JSON list of C-alpha atoms in Angstrom, two decimals:
[
{"chain": "P", "resi": 1, "resn": "MET", "atom": "CA", "xyz": [-98.69, -13.99, 3.32]},
{"chain": "P", "resi": 2, "resn": "ALA", "atom": "CA", "xyz": [-98.24, -10.57, 3.63]},
{"chain": "P", "resi": 3, "resn": "ASP", "atom": "CA", "xyz": [-101.57, -9.07, 5.45]},
{"chain": "P", "resi": 4, "resn": "LYS", "atom": "CA", "xyz": [-103.66, -8.54, 2.60]},
{"chain": "P", "resi": 5, "resn": "LEU", "atom": "CA", "xyz": [-105.96, -4.15, 2.69]},
{"chain": "P", "resi": 6, "resn": "TYR", "atom": "CA", "xyz": [-110.05, -2.83, 3.13]},
{"chain": "P", "resi": 7, "resn": "ILE", "atom": "CA", "xyz": [-110.11, 0.49, 2.99]},
{"chain": "P", "resi": 8, "resn": "LYS", "atom": "CA", "xyz": [-113.77, 1.28, 4.00]},
{"chain": "P", "resi": 9, "resn": "VAL", "atom": "CA", "xyz": [-116.61, 3.57, 2.48]},
{"chain": "P", "resi": 10, "resn": "ASP", "atom": "CA", "xyz": [-119.50, 5.70, 1.31]},
{"chain": "P", "resi": 11, "resn": "GLU", "atom": "CA", "xyz": [-122.53, 4.32, -0.38]},
{"chain": "P", "resi": 12, "resn": "ASP", "atom": "CA", "xyz": [-121.66, 4.67, -3.09]},
{"chain": "P", "resi": 13, "resn": "ASN", "atom": "CA", "xyz": [-118.55, 2.45, -2.49]},
{"chain": "P", "resi": 14, "resn": "MET", "atom": "CA", "xyz": [-115.95, 6.36, -2.10]},
{"chain": "P", "resi": 15, "resn": "PHE", "atom": "CA", "xyz": [-113.01, 5.47, 0.00]},
{"chain": "P", "resi": 16, "resn": "ILE", "atom": "CA", "xyz": [-112.46, 6.91, 3.46]},
{"chain": "P", "resi": 17, "resn": "ASP", "atom": "CA", "xyz": [-109.37, 7.41, 4.93]},
{"chain": "P", "resi": 18, "resn": "HIS", "atom": "CA", "xyz": [-106.07, 5.70, 3.70]},
{"chain": "P", "resi": 19, "resn": "PRO", "atom": "CA", "xyz": [-106.56, 1.17, 3.79]},
{"chain": "P", "resi": 20, "resn": "HIS", "atom": "CA", "xyz": [-106.55, -1.17, 6.82]},
{"chain": "P", "resi": 21, "resn": "PHE", "atom": "CA", "xyz": [-104.75, -3.74, 7.66]},
{"chain": "P", "resi": 22, "resn": "GLU", "atom": "CA", "xyz": [-106.76, -7.92, 7.23]},
{"chain": "P", "resi": 23, "resn": "SER", "atom": "CA", "xyz": [-105.67, -7.69, 11.27]},
{"chain": "P", "resi": 24, "resn": "ASN", "atom": "CA", "xyz": [-107.10, -4.36, 12.39]},
{"chain": "P", "resi": 25, "resn": "VAL", "atom": "CA", "xyz": [-110.12, -5.07, 10.01]},
{"chain": "P", "resi": 26, "resn": "ARG", "atom": "CA", "xyz": [-110.46, -8.65, 11.41]},
{"chain": "P", "resi": 27, "resn": "ASP", "atom": "CA", "xyz": [-110.58, -7.22, 14.78]},
{"chain": "P", "resi": 28, "resn": "LEU", "atom": "CA", "xyz": [-112.78, -4.46, 13.89]},
{"chain": "P", "resi": 29, "resn": "TYR", "atom": "CA", "xyz": [-115.04, -6.89, 12.85]},
{"chain": "P", "resi": 30, "resn": "PRO", "atom": "CA", "xyz": [-114.55, -10.30, 15.07]},
{"chain": "P", "resi": 31, "resn": "ASP", "atom": "CA", "xyz": [-117.23, -12.57, 14.32]},
{"chain": "P", "resi": 32, "resn": "HIS", "atom": "CA", "xyz": [-117.31, -12.09, 9.88]},
{"chain": "P", "resi": 33, "resn": "ASP", "atom": "CA", "xyz": [-115.24, -14.54, 7.96]},
{"chain": "P", "resi": 34, "resn": "LEU", "atom": "CA", "xyz": [-112.46, -12.08, 5.95]},
{"chain": "P", "resi": 35, "resn": "ASP", "atom": "CA", "xyz": [-113.23, -15.63, 3.45]},
{"chain": "P", "resi": 36, "resn": "ALA", "atom": "CA", "xyz": [-116.16, -14.67, 2.32]},
{"chain": "P", "resi": 37, "resn": "GLY", "atom": "CA", "xyz": [-115.09, -11.16, 1.31]},
{"chain": "P", "resi": 38, "resn": "PRO", "atom": "CA", "xyz": [-114.79, -7.88, 3.73]},
{"chain": "P", "resi": 39, "resn": "PRO", "atom": "CA", "xyz": [-117.70, -6.69, 5.93]},
{"chain": "P", "resi": 40, "resn": "SER", "atom": "CA", "xyz": [-120.28, -3.96, 4.93]},
{"chain": "P", "resi": 41, "resn": "GLY", "atom": "CA", "xyz": [-118.56, -0.88, 4.24]},
{"chain": "P", "resi": 42, "resn": "TRP", "atom": "CA", "xyz": [-115.48, -2.15, 3.40]},
{"chain": "P", "resi": 43, "resn": "MET", "atom": "CA", "xyz": [-113.91, -3.07, -0.43]},
{"chain": "P", "resi": 44, "resn": "GLU", "atom": "CA", "xyz": [-110.42, -4.94, -0.87]},
{"chain": "P", "resi": 45, "resn": "PHE", "atom": "CA", "xyz": [-107.32, -2.16, -1.36]},
{"chain": "P", "resi": 46, "resn": "GLU", "atom": "CA", "xyz": [-104.21, -4.01, -3.81]},
{"chain": "P", "resi": 47, "resn": "ARG", "atom": "CA", "xyz": [-101.19, -1.65, -3.43]},
{"chain": "P", "resi": 48, "resn": "VAL", "atom": "CA", "xyz": [-99.53, -0.98, -6.19]},
{"chain": "P", "resi": 49, "resn": "GLU", "atom": "CA", "xyz": [-95.52, 0.45, -6.48]},
{"chain": "P", "resi": 50, "resn": "PRO", "atom": "CA", "xyz": [-94.50, 3.67, -7.45]},
{"chain": "P", "resi": 51, "resn": "PRO", "atom": "CA", "xyz": [-93.73, 3.74, -10.95]},
{"chain": "P", "resi": 52, "resn": "VAL", "atom": "CA", "xyz": [-89.47, 4.01, -11.96]},
{"chain": "P", "resi": 53, "resn": "ILE", "atom": "CA", "xyz": [-89.82, 7.33, -13.55]},
{"chain": "P", "resi": 54, "resn": "GLY", "atom": "CA", "xyz": [-87.12, 8.26, -16.11]},
{"chain": "P", "resi": 55, "resn": "PRO", "atom": "CA", "xyz": [-84.85, 11.63, -15.32]},
{"chain": "P", "resi": 56, "resn": "TYR", "atom": "CA", "xyz": [-87.47, 13.72, -17.11]},
{"chain": "P", "resi": 57, "resn": "GLN", "atom": "CA", "xyz": [-90.78, 12.83, -16.48]},
{"chain": "P", "resi": 58, "resn": "LYS", "atom": "CA", "xyz": [-92.95, 13.52, -13.07]},
{"chain": "P", "resi": 59, "resn": "PHE", "atom": "CA", "xyz": [-95.13, 12.54, -11.08]},
{"chain": "P", "resi": 60, "resn": "THR", "atom": "CA", "xyz": [-98.64, 14.90, -11.95]},
{"chain": "P", "resi": 61, "resn": "GLU", "atom": "CA", "xyz": [-98.70, 17.59, -8.29]},
{"chain": "P", "resi": 62, "resn": "THR", "atom": "CA", "xyz": [-102.19, 18.18, -9.88]},
{"chain": "P", "resi": 63, "resn": "ILE", "atom": "CA", "xyz": [-103.19, 14.58, -8.42]},
{"chain": "P", "resi": 64, "resn": "GLY", "atom": "CA", "xyz": [-102.53, 13.77, -5.04]},
{"chain": "P", "resi": 65, "resn": "GLY", "atom": "CA", "xyz": [-104.10, 16.20, -3.55]},
{"chain": "P", "resi": 66, "resn": "ASN", "atom": "CA", "xyz": [-104.22, 14.52, 1.39]},
{"chain": "P", "resi": 67, "resn": "ILE", "atom": "CA", "xyz": [-103.43, 10.72, -0.83]},
{"chain": "P", "resi": 68, "resn": "ALA", "atom": "CA", "xyz": [-99.45, 11.15, -1.71]},
{"chain": "P", "resi": 69, "resn": "LEU", "atom": "CA", "xyz": [-98.68, 12.28, 2.38]},
{"chain": "P", "resi": 70, "resn": "ALA", "atom": "CA", "xyz": [-96.60, 9.67, 3.09]},
{"chain": "P", "resi": 71, "resn": "PHE", "atom": "CA", "xyz": [-94.55, 10.47, -0.18]},
{"chain": "P", "resi": 72, "resn": "PRO", "atom": "CA", "xyz": [-92.13, 12.74, -1.16]},
{"chain": "P", "resi": 73, "resn": "HIS", "atom": "CA", "xyz": [-94.93, 13.96, -4.21]},
{"chain": "P", "resi": 74, "resn": "ASN", "atom": "CA", "xyz": [-98.11, 13.79, -5.62]},
{"chain": "P", "resi": 75, "resn": "GLY", "atom": "CA", "xyz": [-99.43, 12.03, -8.33]},
{"chain": "P", "resi": 76, "resn": "LEU", "atom": "CA", "xyz": [-101.12, 9.13, -6.62]},
{"chain": "P", "resi": 77, "resn": "GLU", "atom": "CA", "xyz": [-105.37, 7.78, -5.74]},
{"chain": "P", "resi": 78, "resn": "TYR", "atom": "CA", "xyz": [-107.46, 5.65, -5.42]},
{"chain": "P", "resi": 79, "resn": "ALA", "atom": "CA", "xyz": [-109.94, 3.89, -8.04]},
{"chain": "P", "resi": 80, "resn": "ILE", "atom": "CA", "xyz": [-111.28, 0.85, -8.02]},
{"chain": "P", "resi": 81, "resn": "VAL", "atom": "CA", "xyz": [-109.76, -1.38, -11.31]},
{"chain": "P", "resi": 82, "resn": "ASP", "atom": "CA", "xyz": [-111.09, -4.70, -11.29]},
{"chain": "P", "resi": 83, "resn": "GLY", "atom": "CA", "xyz": [-113.42, -4.79, -8.68]},
{"chain": "P", "resi": 84, "resn": "LYS", "atom": "CA", "xyz": [-111.20, -3.56, -6.09]},
{"chain": "P", "resi": 85, "resn": "TYR", "atom": "CA", "xyz": [-109.22, -0.62, -5.20]},
{"chain": "P", "resi": 86, "resn": "LYS", "atom": "CA", "xyz": [-105.71, 0.23, -6.26]},
{"chain": "P", "resi": 87, "resn": "ASP", "atom": "CA", "xyz": [-102.82, 2.16, -6.35]},
{"chain": "P", "resi": 88, "resn": "VAL", "atom": "CA", "xyz": [-102.86, 4.11, -9.27]},
{"chain": "P", "resi": 89, "resn": "TRP", "atom": "CA", "xyz": [-99.78, 6.01, -10.12]},
{"chain": "P", "resi": 90, "resn": "HIS", "atom": "CA", "xyz": [-99.07, 8.93, -12.39]},
{"chain": "P", "resi": 91, "resn": "VAL", "atom": "CA", "xyz": [-96.30, 10.32, -14.51]},
{"chain": "P", "resi": 92, "resn": "GLU", "atom": "CA", "xyz": [-95.95, 13.20, -17.38]},
{"chain": "P", "resi": 93, "resn": "ASP", "atom": "CA", "xyz": [-93.17, 13.78, -19.18]},
{"chain": "P", "resi": 94, "resn": "MET", "atom": "CA", "xyz": [-92.15, 17.56, -18.79]},
{"chain": "P", "resi": 95, "resn": "THR", "atom": "CA", "xyz": [-91.57, 20.09, -20.16]},
{"chain": "P", "resi": 96, "resn": "GLU", "atom": "CA", "xyz": [-88.73, 21.65, -21.99]},
{"chain": "P", "resi": 97, "resn": "GLU", "atom": "CA", "xyz": [-88.33, 24.02, -19.92]},
{"chain": "P", "resi": 98, "resn": "GLU", "atom": "CA", "xyz": [-88.66, 22.20, -16.93]},
{"chain": "P", "resi": 99, "resn": "LYS", "atom": "CA", "xyz": [-86.07, 19.49, -19.01]},
{"chain": "P", "resi": 100, "resn": "THR", "atom": "CA", "xyz": [-83.52, 23.21, -19.26]},
{"chain": "P", "resi": 101, "resn": "GLU", "atom": "CA", "xyz": [-84.17, 23.28, -15.33]},
{"chain": "P", "resi": 102, "resn": "LYS", "atom": "CA", "xyz": [-83.12, 20.60, -13.91]},
{"chain": "P", "resi": 103, "resn": "GLN", "atom": "CA", "xyz": [-80.14, 19.48, -17.14]},
{"chain": "P", "resi": 104, "resn": "ASN", "atom": "CA", "xyz": [-79.33, 23.54, -15.72]},
{"chain": "P", "resi": 105, "resn": "ALA", "atom": "CA", "xyz": [-79.72, 22.47, -12.02]},
{"chain": "P", "resi": 106, "resn": "ILE", "atom": "CA", "xyz": [-77.51, 19.24, -12.49]},
{"chain": "P", "resi": 107, "resn": "LYS", "atom": "CA", "xyz": [-74.73, 20.66, -13.79]},
{"chain": "P", "resi": 108, "resn": "ALA", "atom": "CA", "xyz": [-74.21, 23.48, -11.70]},
{"chain": "P", "resi": 109, "resn": "GLU", "atom": "CA", "xyz": [-73.84, 20.97, -8.73]},
{"chain": "P", "resi": 110, "resn": "TRP", "atom": "CA", "xyz": [-71.45, 19.20, -10.51]},
{"chain": "P", "resi": 111, "resn": "ALA", "atom": "CA", "xyz": [-69.53, 22.20, -11.06]},
{"chain": "P", "resi": 112, "resn": "GLU", "atom": "CA", "xyz": [-69.46, 22.56, -7.77]},
{"chain": "P", "resi": 113, "resn": "ASN", "atom": "CA", "xyz": [-68.73, 19.12, -6.70]},
{"chain": "P", "resi": 114, "resn": "GLY", "atom": "CA", "xyz": [-67.75, 17.09, -9.65]},
{"chain": "P", "resi": 115, "resn": "PHE", "atom": "CA", "xyz": [-64.92, 15.66, -11.91]},
{"chain": "P", "resi": 116, "resn": "ALA", "atom": "CA", "xyz": [-63.97, 18.04, -14.67]},
{"chain": "P", "resi": 117, "resn": "SER", "atom": "CA", "xyz": [-63.69, 15.28, -17.03]},
{"chain": "P", "resi": 118, "resn": "TRP", "atom": "CA", "xyz": [-66.68, 13.41, -16.64]},
{"chain": "P", "resi": 119, "resn": "THR", "atom": "CA", "xyz": [-69.23, 14.70, -19.57]},
{"chain": "P", "resi": 120, "resn": "PHE", "atom": "CA", "xyz": [-72.94, 15.15, -19.61]},
{"chain": "P", "resi": 121, "resn": "ASN", "atom": "CA", "xyz": [-74.81, 12.67, -20.36]},
{"chain": "P", "resi": 122, "resn": "GLU", "atom": "CA", "xyz": [-78.65, 14.46, -21.51]},
{"chain": "P", "resi": 123, "resn": "GLU", "atom": "CA", "xyz": [-80.08, 11.43, -22.29]},
{"chain": "P", "resi": 124, "resn": "THR", "atom": "CA", "xyz": [-79.61, 10.58, -18.47]},
{"chain": "P", "resi": 125, "resn": "CYS", "atom": "CA", "xyz": [-79.68, 13.42, -17.00]},
{"chain": "P", "resi": 126, "resn": "SER", "atom": "CA", "xyz": [-75.81, 12.42, -14.90]},
{"chain": "P", "resi": 127, "resn": "PHE", "atom": "CA", "xyz": [-72.98, 13.02, -16.31]},
{"chain": "P", "resi": 128, "resn": "ASP", "atom": "CA", "xyz": [-70.06, 10.29, -16.73]},
{"chain": "P", "resi": 129, "resn": "PRO", "atom": "CA", "xyz": [-66.53, 9.29, -16.36]},
{"chain": "P", "resi": 130, "resn": "PRO", "atom": "CA", "xyz": [-64.39, 9.35, -19.63]},
{"chain": "P", "resi": 131, "resn": "THR", "atom": "CA", "xyz": [-63.89, 5.14, -18.83]},
{"chain": "P", "resi": 132, "resn": "GLU", "atom": "CA", "xyz": [-66.80, 2.49, -17.38]},
{"chain": "P", "resi": 133, "resn": "LYS", "atom": "CA", "xyz": [-66.29, 2.24, -14.38]},
{"chain": "P", "resi": 134, "resn": "PRO", "atom": "CA", "xyz": [-65.02, -1.95, -13.73]},
{"chain": "P", "resi": 135, "resn": "ASP", "atom": "CA", "xyz": [-66.14, -4.42, -11.74]},
{"chain": "P", "resi": 136, "resn": "GLY", "atom": "CA", "xyz": [-65.00, -4.61, -8.70]},
{"chain": "P", "resi": 137, "resn": "ASP", "atom": "CA", "xyz": [-64.65, -2.25, -5.92]},
{"chain": "P", "resi": 138, "resn": "TYR", "atom": "CA", "xyz": [-63.21, 1.26, -7.26]},
{"chain": "P", "resi": 139, "resn": "TRP", "atom": "CA", "xyz": [-62.89, 4.50, -6.69]},
{"chain": "P", "resi": 140, "resn": "TRP", "atom": "CA", "xyz": [-63.01, 7.55, -9.13]},
{"chain": "P", "resi": 141, "resn": "ASP", "atom": "CA", "xyz": [-59.47, 9.74, -9.35]},
{"chain": "P", "resi": 142, "resn": "GLU", "atom": "CA", "xyz": [-59.19, 12.58, -10.95]},
{"chain": "P", "resi": 143, "resn": "GLU", "atom": "CA", "xyz": [-55.62, 13.32, -11.54]},
{"chain": "P", "resi": 144, "resn": "THR", "atom": "CA", "xyz": [-55.35, 10.46, -13.18]},
{"chain": "P", "resi": 145, "resn": "THR", "atom": "CA", "xyz": [-58.61, 9.66, -14.67]},
{"chain": "P", "resi": 146, "resn": "SER", "atom": "CA", "xyz": [-58.90, 6.66, -14.41]},
{"chain": "P", "resi": 147, "resn": "TRP", "atom": "CA", "xyz": [-60.72, 4.28, -11.75]},
{"chain": "P", "resi": 148, "resn": "VAL", "atom": "CA", "xyz": [-58.15, 3.03, -8.58]}
]
């Protein structure tokens, strides 16, 4: 079973610092029965995996601050949900300008390193081969425009 997490809170239940493993809280409060609930000034914390975002979405950069330092992006905050703190992820759609900028960057990189026979797929913001890759261990041969 995974180690539960707890987060220290002030008198208004505002979090202080980052979550701690249950084992660390037990070390801090050896006489406290965590099965009966967290010690005073602590709340249970539930880790929530980041969502899988679409090709034209991004994490909200204005949310997160120092919480998101462990990630290559912002978009994360801690919030009380159903009586415990949880990770809350914020995702937003890109603007039309951001979409175009991303598409142009992908196309420019592909022009340098990709295959001329492949076509840009606007829906996925990636390049597709002329024929679908078969199952198994294949690689693309641009000279014959086929999987070998």
